[in-house]
GROMACS .gro file of C-alpha atoms in nm:
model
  411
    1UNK     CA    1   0.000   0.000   0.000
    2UNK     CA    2   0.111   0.289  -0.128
    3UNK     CA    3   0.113   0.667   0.117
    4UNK     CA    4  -0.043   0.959  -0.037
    5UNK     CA    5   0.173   1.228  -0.121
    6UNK     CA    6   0.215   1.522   0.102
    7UNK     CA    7  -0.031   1.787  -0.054
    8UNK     CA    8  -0.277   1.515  -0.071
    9UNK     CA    9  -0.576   1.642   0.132
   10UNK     CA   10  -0.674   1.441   0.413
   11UNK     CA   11  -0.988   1.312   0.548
   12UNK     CA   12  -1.212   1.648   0.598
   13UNK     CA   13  -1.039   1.831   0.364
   14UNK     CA   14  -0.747   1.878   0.590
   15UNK     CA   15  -0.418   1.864   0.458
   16UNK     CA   16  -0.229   1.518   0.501
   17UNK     CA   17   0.014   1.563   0.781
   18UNK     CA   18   0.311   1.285   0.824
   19UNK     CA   19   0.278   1.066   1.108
   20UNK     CA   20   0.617   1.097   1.359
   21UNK     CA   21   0.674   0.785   1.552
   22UNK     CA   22   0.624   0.842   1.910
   23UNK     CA   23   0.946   0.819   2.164
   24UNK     CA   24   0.924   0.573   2.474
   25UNK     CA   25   0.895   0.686   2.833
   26UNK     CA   26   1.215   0.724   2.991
   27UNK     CA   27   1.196   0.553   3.356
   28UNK     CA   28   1.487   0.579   3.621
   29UNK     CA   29   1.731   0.322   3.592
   30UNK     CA   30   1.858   0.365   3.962
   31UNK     CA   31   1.794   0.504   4.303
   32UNK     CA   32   1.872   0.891   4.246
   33UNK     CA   33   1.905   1.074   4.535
   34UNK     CA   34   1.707   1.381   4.526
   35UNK     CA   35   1.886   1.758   4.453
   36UNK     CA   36   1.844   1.979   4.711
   37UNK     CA   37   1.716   2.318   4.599
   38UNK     CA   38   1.961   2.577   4.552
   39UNK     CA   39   1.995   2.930   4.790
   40UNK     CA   40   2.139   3.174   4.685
   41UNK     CA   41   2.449   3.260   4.948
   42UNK     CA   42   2.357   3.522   5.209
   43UNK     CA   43   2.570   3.839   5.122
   44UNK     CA   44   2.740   3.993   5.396
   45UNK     CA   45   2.680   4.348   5.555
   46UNK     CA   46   2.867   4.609   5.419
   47UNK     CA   47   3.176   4.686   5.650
   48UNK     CA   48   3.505   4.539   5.680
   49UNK     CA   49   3.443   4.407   6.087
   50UNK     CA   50   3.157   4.179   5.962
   51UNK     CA   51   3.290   3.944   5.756
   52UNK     CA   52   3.218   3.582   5.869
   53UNK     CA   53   3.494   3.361   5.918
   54UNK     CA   54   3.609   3.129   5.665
   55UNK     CA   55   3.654   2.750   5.736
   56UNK     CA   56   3.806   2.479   5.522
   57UNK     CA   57   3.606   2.272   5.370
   58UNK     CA   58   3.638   1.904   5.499
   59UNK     CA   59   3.798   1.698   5.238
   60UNK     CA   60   3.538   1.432   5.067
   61UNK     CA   61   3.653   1.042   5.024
   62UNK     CA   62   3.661   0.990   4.650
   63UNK     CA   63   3.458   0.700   4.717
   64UNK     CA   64   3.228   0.512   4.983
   65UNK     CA   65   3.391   0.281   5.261
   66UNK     CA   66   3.198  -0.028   5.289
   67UNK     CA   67   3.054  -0.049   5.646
   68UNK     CA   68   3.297  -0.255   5.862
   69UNK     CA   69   3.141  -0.546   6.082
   70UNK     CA   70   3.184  -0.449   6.441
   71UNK     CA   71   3.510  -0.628   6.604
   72UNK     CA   72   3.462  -0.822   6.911
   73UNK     CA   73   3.728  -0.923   7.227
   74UNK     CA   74   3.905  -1.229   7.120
   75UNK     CA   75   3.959  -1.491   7.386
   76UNK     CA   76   3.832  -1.483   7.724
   77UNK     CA   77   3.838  -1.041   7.706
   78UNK     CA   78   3.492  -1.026   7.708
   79UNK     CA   79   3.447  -1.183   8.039
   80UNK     CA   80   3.601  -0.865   8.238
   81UNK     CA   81   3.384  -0.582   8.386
   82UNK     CA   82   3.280  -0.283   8.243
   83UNK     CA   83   3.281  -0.038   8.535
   84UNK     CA   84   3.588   0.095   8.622
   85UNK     CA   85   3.815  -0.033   8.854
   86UNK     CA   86   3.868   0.180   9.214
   87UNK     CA   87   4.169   0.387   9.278
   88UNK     CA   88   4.456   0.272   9.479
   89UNK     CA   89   4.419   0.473   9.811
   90UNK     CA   90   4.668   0.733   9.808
   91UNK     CA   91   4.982   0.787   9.988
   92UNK     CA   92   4.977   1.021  10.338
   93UNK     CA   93   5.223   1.257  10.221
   94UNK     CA   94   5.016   1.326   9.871
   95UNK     CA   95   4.879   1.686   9.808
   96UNK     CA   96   4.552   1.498   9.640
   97UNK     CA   97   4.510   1.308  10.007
   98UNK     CA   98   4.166   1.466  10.132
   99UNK     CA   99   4.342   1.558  10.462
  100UNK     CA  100   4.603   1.735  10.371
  101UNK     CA  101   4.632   2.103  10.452
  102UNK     CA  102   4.888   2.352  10.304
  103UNK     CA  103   5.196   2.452  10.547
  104UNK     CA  104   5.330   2.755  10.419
  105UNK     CA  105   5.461   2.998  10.626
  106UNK     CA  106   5.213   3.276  10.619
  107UNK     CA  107   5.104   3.555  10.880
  108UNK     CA  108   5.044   3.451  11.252
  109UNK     CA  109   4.850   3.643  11.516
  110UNK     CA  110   4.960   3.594  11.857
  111UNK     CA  111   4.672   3.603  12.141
  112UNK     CA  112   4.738   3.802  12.436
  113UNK     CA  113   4.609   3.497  12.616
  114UNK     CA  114   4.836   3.179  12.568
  115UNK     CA  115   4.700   2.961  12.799
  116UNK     CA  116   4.465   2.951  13.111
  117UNK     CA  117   4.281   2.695  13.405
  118UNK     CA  118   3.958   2.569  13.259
  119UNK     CA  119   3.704   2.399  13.471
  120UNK     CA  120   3.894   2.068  13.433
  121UNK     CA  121   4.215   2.184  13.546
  122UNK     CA  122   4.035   2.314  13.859
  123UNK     CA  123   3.791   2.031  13.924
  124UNK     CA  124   4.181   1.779  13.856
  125UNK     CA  125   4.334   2.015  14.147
  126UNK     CA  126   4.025   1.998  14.375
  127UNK     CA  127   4.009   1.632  14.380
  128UNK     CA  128   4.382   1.594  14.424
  129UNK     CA  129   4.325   1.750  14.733
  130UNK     CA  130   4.286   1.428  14.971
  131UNK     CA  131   4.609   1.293  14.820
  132UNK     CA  132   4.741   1.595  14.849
  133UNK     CA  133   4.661   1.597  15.237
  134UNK     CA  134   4.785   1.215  15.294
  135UNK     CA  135   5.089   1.290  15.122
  136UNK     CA  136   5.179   1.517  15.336
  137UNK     CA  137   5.070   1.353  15.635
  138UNK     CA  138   5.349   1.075  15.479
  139UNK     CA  139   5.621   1.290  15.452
  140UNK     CA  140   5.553   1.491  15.768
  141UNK     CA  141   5.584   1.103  15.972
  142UNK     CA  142   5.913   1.029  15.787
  143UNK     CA  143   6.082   1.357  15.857
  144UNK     CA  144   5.960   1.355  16.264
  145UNK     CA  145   6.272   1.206  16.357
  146UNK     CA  146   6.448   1.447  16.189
  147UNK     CA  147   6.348   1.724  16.423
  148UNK     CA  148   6.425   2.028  16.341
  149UNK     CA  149   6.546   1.953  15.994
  150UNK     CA  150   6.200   1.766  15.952
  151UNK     CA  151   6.028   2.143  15.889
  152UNK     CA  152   6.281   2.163  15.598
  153UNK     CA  153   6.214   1.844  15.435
  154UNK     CA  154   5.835   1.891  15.453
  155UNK     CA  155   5.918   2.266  15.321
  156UNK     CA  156   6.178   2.150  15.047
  157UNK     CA  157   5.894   1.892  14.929
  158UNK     CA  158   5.574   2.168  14.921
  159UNK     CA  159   5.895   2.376  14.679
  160UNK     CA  160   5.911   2.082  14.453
  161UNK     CA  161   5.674   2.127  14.273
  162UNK     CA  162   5.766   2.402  14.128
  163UNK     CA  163   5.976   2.177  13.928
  164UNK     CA  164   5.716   2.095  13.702
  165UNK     CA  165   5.806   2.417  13.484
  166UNK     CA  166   6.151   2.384  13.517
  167UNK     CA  167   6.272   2.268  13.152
  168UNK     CA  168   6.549   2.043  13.246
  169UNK     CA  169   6.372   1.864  13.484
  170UNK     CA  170   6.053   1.811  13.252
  171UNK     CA  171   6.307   1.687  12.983
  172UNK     CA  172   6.496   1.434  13.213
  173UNK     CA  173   6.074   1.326  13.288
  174UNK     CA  174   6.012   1.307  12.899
  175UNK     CA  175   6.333   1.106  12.869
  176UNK     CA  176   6.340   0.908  13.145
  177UNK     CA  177   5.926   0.860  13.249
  178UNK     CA  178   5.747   0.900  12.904
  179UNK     CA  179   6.055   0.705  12.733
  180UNK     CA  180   6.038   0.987  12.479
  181UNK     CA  181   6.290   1.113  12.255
  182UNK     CA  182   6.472   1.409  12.063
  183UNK     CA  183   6.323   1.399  11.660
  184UNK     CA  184   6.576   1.385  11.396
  185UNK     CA  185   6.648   1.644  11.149
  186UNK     CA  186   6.423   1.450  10.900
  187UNK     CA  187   6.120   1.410  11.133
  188UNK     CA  188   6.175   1.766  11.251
  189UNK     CA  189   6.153   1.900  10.895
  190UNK     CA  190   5.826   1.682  10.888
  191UNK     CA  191   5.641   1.765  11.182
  192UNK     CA  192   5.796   2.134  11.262
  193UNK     CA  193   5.612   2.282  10.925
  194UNK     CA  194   5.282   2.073  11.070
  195UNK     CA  195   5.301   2.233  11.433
  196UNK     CA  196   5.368   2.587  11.259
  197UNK     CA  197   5.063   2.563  11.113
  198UNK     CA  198   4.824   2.469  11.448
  199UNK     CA  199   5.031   2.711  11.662
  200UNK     CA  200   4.958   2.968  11.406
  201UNK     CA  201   4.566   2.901  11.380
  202UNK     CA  202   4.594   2.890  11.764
  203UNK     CA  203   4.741   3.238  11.804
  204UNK     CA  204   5.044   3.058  12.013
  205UNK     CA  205   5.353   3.085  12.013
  206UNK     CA  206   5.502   2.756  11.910
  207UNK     CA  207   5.831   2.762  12.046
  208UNK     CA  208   5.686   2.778  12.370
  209UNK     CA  209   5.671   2.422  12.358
  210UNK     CA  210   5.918   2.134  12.284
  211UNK     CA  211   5.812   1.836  12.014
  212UNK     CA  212   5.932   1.479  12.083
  213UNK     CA  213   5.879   1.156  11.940
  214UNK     CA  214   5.796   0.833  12.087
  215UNK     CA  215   5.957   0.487  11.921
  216UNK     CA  216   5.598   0.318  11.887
  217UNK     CA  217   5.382   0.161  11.642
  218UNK     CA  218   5.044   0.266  11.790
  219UNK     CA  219   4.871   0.550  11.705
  220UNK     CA  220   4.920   0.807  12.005
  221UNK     CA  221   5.062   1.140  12.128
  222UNK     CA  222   5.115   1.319  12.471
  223UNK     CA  223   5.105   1.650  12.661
  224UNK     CA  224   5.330   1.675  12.994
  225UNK     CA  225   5.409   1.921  13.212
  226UNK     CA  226   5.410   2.286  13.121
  227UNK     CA  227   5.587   2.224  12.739
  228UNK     CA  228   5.605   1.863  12.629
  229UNK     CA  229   5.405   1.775  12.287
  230UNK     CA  230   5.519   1.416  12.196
  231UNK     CA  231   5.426   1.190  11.899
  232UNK     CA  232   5.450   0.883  11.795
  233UNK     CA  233   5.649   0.738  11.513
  234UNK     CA  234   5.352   0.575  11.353
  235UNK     CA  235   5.143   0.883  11.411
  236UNK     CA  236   5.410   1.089  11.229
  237UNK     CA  237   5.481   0.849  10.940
  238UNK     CA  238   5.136   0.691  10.871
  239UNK     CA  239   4.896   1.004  10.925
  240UNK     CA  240   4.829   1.282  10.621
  241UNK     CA  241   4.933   1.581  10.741
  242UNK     CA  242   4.628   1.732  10.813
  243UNK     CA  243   4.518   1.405  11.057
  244UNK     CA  244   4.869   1.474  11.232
  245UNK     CA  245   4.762   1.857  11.274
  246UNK     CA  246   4.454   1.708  11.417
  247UNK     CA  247   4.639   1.533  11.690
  248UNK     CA  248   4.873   1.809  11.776
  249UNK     CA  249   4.610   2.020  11.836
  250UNK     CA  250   4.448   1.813  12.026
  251UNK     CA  251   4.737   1.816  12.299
  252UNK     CA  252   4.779   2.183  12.287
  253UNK     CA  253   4.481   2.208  12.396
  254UNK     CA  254   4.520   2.071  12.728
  255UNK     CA  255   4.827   2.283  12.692
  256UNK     CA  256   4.639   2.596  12.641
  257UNK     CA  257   4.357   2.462  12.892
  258UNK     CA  258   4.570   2.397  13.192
  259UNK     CA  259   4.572   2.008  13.186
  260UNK     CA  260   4.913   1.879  13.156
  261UNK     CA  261   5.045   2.091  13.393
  262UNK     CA  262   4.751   2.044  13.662
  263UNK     CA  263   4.746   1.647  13.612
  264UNK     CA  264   5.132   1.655  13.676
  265UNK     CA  265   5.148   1.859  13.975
  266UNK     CA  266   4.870   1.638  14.110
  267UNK     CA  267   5.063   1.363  14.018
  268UNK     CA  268   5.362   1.501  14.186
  269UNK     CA  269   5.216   1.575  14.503
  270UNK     CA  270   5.054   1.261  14.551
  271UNK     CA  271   5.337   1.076  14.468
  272UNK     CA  272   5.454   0.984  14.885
  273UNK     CA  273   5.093   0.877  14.943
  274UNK     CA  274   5.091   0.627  14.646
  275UNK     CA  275   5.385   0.487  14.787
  276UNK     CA  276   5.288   0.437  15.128
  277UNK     CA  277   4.969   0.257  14.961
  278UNK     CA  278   5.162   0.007  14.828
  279UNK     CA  279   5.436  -0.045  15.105
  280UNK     CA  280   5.103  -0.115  15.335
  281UNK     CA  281   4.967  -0.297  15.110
  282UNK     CA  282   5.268  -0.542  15.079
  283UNK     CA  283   5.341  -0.520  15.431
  284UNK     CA  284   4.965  -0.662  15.486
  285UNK     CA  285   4.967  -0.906  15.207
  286UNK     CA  286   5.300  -1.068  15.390
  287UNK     CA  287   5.188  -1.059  15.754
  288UNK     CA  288   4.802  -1.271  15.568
  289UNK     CA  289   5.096  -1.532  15.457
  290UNK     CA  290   5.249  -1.571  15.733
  291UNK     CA  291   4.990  -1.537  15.931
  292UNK     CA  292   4.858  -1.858  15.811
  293UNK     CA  293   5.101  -2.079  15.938
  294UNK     CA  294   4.921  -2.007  16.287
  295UNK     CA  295   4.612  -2.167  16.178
  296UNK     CA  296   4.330  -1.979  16.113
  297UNK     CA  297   4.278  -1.780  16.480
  298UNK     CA  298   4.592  -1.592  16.340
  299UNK     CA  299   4.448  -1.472  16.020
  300UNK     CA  300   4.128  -1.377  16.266
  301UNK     CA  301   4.376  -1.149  16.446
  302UNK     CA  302   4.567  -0.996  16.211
  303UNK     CA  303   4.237  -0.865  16.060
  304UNK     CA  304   4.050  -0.765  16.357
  305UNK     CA  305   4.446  -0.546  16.414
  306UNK     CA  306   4.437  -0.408  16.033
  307UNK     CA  307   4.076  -0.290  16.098
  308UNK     CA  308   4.121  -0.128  16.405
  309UNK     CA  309   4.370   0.057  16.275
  310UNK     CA  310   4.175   0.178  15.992
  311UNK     CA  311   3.903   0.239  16.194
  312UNK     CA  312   4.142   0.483  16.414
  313UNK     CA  313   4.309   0.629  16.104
  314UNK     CA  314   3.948   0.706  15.877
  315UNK     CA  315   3.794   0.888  16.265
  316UNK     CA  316   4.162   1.068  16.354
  317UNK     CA  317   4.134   1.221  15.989
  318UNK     CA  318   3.782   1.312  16.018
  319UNK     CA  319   3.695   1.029  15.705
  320UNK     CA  320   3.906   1.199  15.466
  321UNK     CA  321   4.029   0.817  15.408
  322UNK     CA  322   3.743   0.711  15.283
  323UNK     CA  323   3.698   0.934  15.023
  324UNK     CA  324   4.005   0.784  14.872
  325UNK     CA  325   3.779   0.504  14.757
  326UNK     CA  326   3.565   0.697  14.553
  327UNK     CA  327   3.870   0.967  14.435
  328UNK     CA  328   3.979   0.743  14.135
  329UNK     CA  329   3.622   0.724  13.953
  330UNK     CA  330   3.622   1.125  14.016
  331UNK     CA  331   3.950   1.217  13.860
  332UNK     CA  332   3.868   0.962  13.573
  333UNK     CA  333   3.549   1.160  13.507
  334UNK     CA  334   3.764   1.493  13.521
  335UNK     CA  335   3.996   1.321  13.289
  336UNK     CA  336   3.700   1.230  13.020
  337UNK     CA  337   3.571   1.546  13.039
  338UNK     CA  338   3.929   1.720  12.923
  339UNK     CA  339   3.999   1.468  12.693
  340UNK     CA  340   3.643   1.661  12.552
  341UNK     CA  341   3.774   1.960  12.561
  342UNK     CA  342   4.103   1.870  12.363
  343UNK     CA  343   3.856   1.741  12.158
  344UNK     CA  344   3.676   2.074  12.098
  345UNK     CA  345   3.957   2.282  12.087
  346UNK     CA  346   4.129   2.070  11.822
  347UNK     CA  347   3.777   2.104  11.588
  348UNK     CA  348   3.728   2.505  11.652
  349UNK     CA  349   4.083   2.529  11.469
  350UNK     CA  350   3.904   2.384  11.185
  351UNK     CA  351   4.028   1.986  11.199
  352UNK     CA  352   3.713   1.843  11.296
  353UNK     CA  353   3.705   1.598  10.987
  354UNK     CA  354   4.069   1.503  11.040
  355UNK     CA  355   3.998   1.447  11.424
  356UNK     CA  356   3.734   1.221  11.320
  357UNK     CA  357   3.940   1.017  11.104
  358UNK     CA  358   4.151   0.984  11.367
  359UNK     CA  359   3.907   0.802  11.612
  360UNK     CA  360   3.827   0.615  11.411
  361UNK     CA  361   4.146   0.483  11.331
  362UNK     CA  362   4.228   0.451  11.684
  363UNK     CA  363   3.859   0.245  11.727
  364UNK     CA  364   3.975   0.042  11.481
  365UNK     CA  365   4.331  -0.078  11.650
  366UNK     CA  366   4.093  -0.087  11.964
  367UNK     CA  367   3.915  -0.347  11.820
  368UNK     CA  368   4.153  -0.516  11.637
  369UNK     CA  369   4.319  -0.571  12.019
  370UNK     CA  370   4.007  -0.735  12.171
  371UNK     CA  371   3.954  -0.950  11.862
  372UNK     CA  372   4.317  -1.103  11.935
  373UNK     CA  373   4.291  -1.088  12.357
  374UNK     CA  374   3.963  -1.276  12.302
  375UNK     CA  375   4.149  -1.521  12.040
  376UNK     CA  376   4.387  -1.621  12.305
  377UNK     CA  377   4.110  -1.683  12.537
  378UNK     CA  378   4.134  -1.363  12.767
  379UNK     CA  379   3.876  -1.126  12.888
  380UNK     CA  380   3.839  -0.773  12.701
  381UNK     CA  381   3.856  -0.558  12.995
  382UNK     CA  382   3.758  -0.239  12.834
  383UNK     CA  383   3.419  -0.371  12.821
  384UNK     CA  384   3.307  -0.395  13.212
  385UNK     CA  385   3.140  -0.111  13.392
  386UNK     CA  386   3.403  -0.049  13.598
  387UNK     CA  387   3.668  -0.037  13.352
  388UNK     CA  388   3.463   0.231  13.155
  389UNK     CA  389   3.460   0.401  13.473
  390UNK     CA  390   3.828   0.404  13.527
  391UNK     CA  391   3.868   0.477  13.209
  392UNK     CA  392   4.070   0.807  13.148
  393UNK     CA  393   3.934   0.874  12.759
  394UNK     CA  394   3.584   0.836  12.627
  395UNK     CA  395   3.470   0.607  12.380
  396UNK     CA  396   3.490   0.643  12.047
  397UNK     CA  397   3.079   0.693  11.997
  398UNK     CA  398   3.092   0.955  12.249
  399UNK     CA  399   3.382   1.156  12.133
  400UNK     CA  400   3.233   1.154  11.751
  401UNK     CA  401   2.926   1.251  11.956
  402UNK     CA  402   3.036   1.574  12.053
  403UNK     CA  403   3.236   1.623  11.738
  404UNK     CA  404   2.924   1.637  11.549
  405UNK     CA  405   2.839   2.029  11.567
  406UNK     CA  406   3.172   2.082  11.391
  407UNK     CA  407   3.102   1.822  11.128
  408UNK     CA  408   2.776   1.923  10.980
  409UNK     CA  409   2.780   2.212  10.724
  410UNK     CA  410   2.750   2.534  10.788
  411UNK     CA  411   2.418   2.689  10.596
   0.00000   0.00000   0.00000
């Protein structure tokens, strides 16, 4: 079949227009991402000072990574813990040790008032009054058959103790009593910056007092006489600094507070009665033993003899005898109570958190010794009612007690 020519007229009398073949639909032949639209660039203000900064532009990888399948512990890795380890506790010396405090030398106010009597040091005095009195009573019967010279022993003795001040004489009683010792240059440069530092929070003047060290491995220190402050090695080796400060300022303030020097010169003076005590008592004890050979009527004798005597002794001193019985629970009580006030003095200097690390330390070793006495098979003797009430320091519950306004925050 044959096609009409071009100018052939169509159907309708329309011209005969050639037929174009039609081009197929164009579909995507893969995933096309779509173009983002195009902004034009915001143009900066006019002005030199606002120009934005420019940044380089990261570099682009010529072409896609393939993703990487996620790598796993080999072996037996996976069977640690996730959560971090703890820290090793750190040293006592290190500046990151919560307890340590800075020691440099910086300004120091002296107070007018170094040291004074508190209640304690009275209330020790007071009660070492009956000793006092049978001391002298002692003294007074070994110098009768002096005679004349008698008055000047029982004179000479009253001056001794005066002696308690005297520096030589408290550091033959350091040396020789407290079996304390001079510190070596190396623990003086350790301990001298420390009791700089309380002395200067203190207002006192630190060279008032002499520092000594004790050769023991138990966490302790010591105030004597009128300028003794005394350590222990393990105290001065094993504590931060700031737990150290704690303790020194706990014993300057029965310094400051009267108590070394009160408790000594009680101490002192009731030395000859203490040893008349225990020559009596010895004396007794030997006549019961050999009183026993005689059968029983003479251990019947020799008491009814030892009790009229005390009878005659407690109504010639007017019962001042008998409060000897009761004068040891007293003065323990007295002691407690100072130990308190060491206590608070040592806090109001600002140590209170160090102090308290500190008893408990020492509860711990306290404990640690009954666990082995009752090992052994003995009896903890801390633990009875009457050894709590003989006891010189408080417990640890109590102290931490009255520690407690000085440990809460201040608002």
């Amino acid at each position: 079949m044959t096609q009409p020519p071009p100018d052939h007229p169509g159907p309708a009398g329309r011209p005969h227009q050639p037929q174009t073949p039609q081009a197929a639909p164009r579909y995507p032949t893969g995933r096309q991402h779509p173009v983002p639209p195009q902004y034009p660039a915001p143009q900066p203000p006019p002005g030199p000072y606002h120009l934005p900064p420019q940044y380089p532009a990261a570099p682009q990888p010529s072409s896609p990574l393939p993703p990487q399948a996620p790598q796993y512990p080999q072996g037996a890795a996976h069977l640690q813990p996730s959560h971090p380890r703890p820290a090793p506790p750190l040293p006592p010396d290190s500046p990151l040790h919560p307890h340590h405090i800075s020691t440099d030398r910086a300004r120091i106010h002296i107070s007018a008032r170094q040291r004074h009597t508190d209640a304690t040091a009275f209330g020790n005095l007071l009660l070492q009054l009956p000793n006092f009195l049978c001391s002298l009573f002692v003294v007074g019967l070994v110098s009768l058959p002096l005679g004349d010279a008698g008055v000047l022993v029982v004179l000479a003795w009253l001056a001794s103790g005066a002696l308690v001040f005297h520096r030589p004489t408290e550091s033959a009683l350091a040396r020789h009593l407290l079996r304390l010792r001079y510190p070596t240059p190396q623990e003086r440069d350790k301990i001298e910056p420390v009791w700089r530092e309380v002395t200067a929070r203190a207002g006192v003047e630190g060279r008032n007092y002499e520092l000594w060290v004790e050769d023991s491995d138990s966490l302790n220190a010591v105030a004597a006489a009128g300028h003794i402050v005394g350590v222990t090695r393990f105290a001065m080796n094993q504590l931060p600094n700031g737990e150290l400060a704690a303790v020194m300022a706990h014993e300057l303030g029965h310094h400051v507070g009267g108590h070394a020097w009160s408790g000594l010169l009680g101490y002192w003076y009731a030395l000859p009665g203490r040893l008349a005590w225990r020559v009596l008592c010895a004396v007794t004890g030997f006549l019961f033993r050999v009183s026993r050979v005689f059968s029983c009527f003479g251990v019947l004798f020799l008491g009814l003899l030892v009790a009229g005597v005390a009878i005659t002794t407690i109504s010639t001193l007017y019962g001042i005898p008998l409060l000897l019985l009761g004068l040891p629970y007293a003065l323990a009580a007295v002691g407690r109570r100072s130990e308190l006030r060491a206590d608070r003095h040592a806090a109001a200097l600002g140590f209170a958190p160090m102090l308290a690390a500190v008893l408990e330390k020492l509860h711990f070793q306290e404990q640690q010794a009954a666990a082995l006495t009752a090992a052994h098979g003995g009896a903890a003797a801390a633990g009875t009612p009457v050894s709590r009430l003989l006891s010189s320091h408080p417990d640890y519950h109590t102290r931490l007690h009255h520690l407690r306004p000085y440990l809460q925050p201040t608002r």
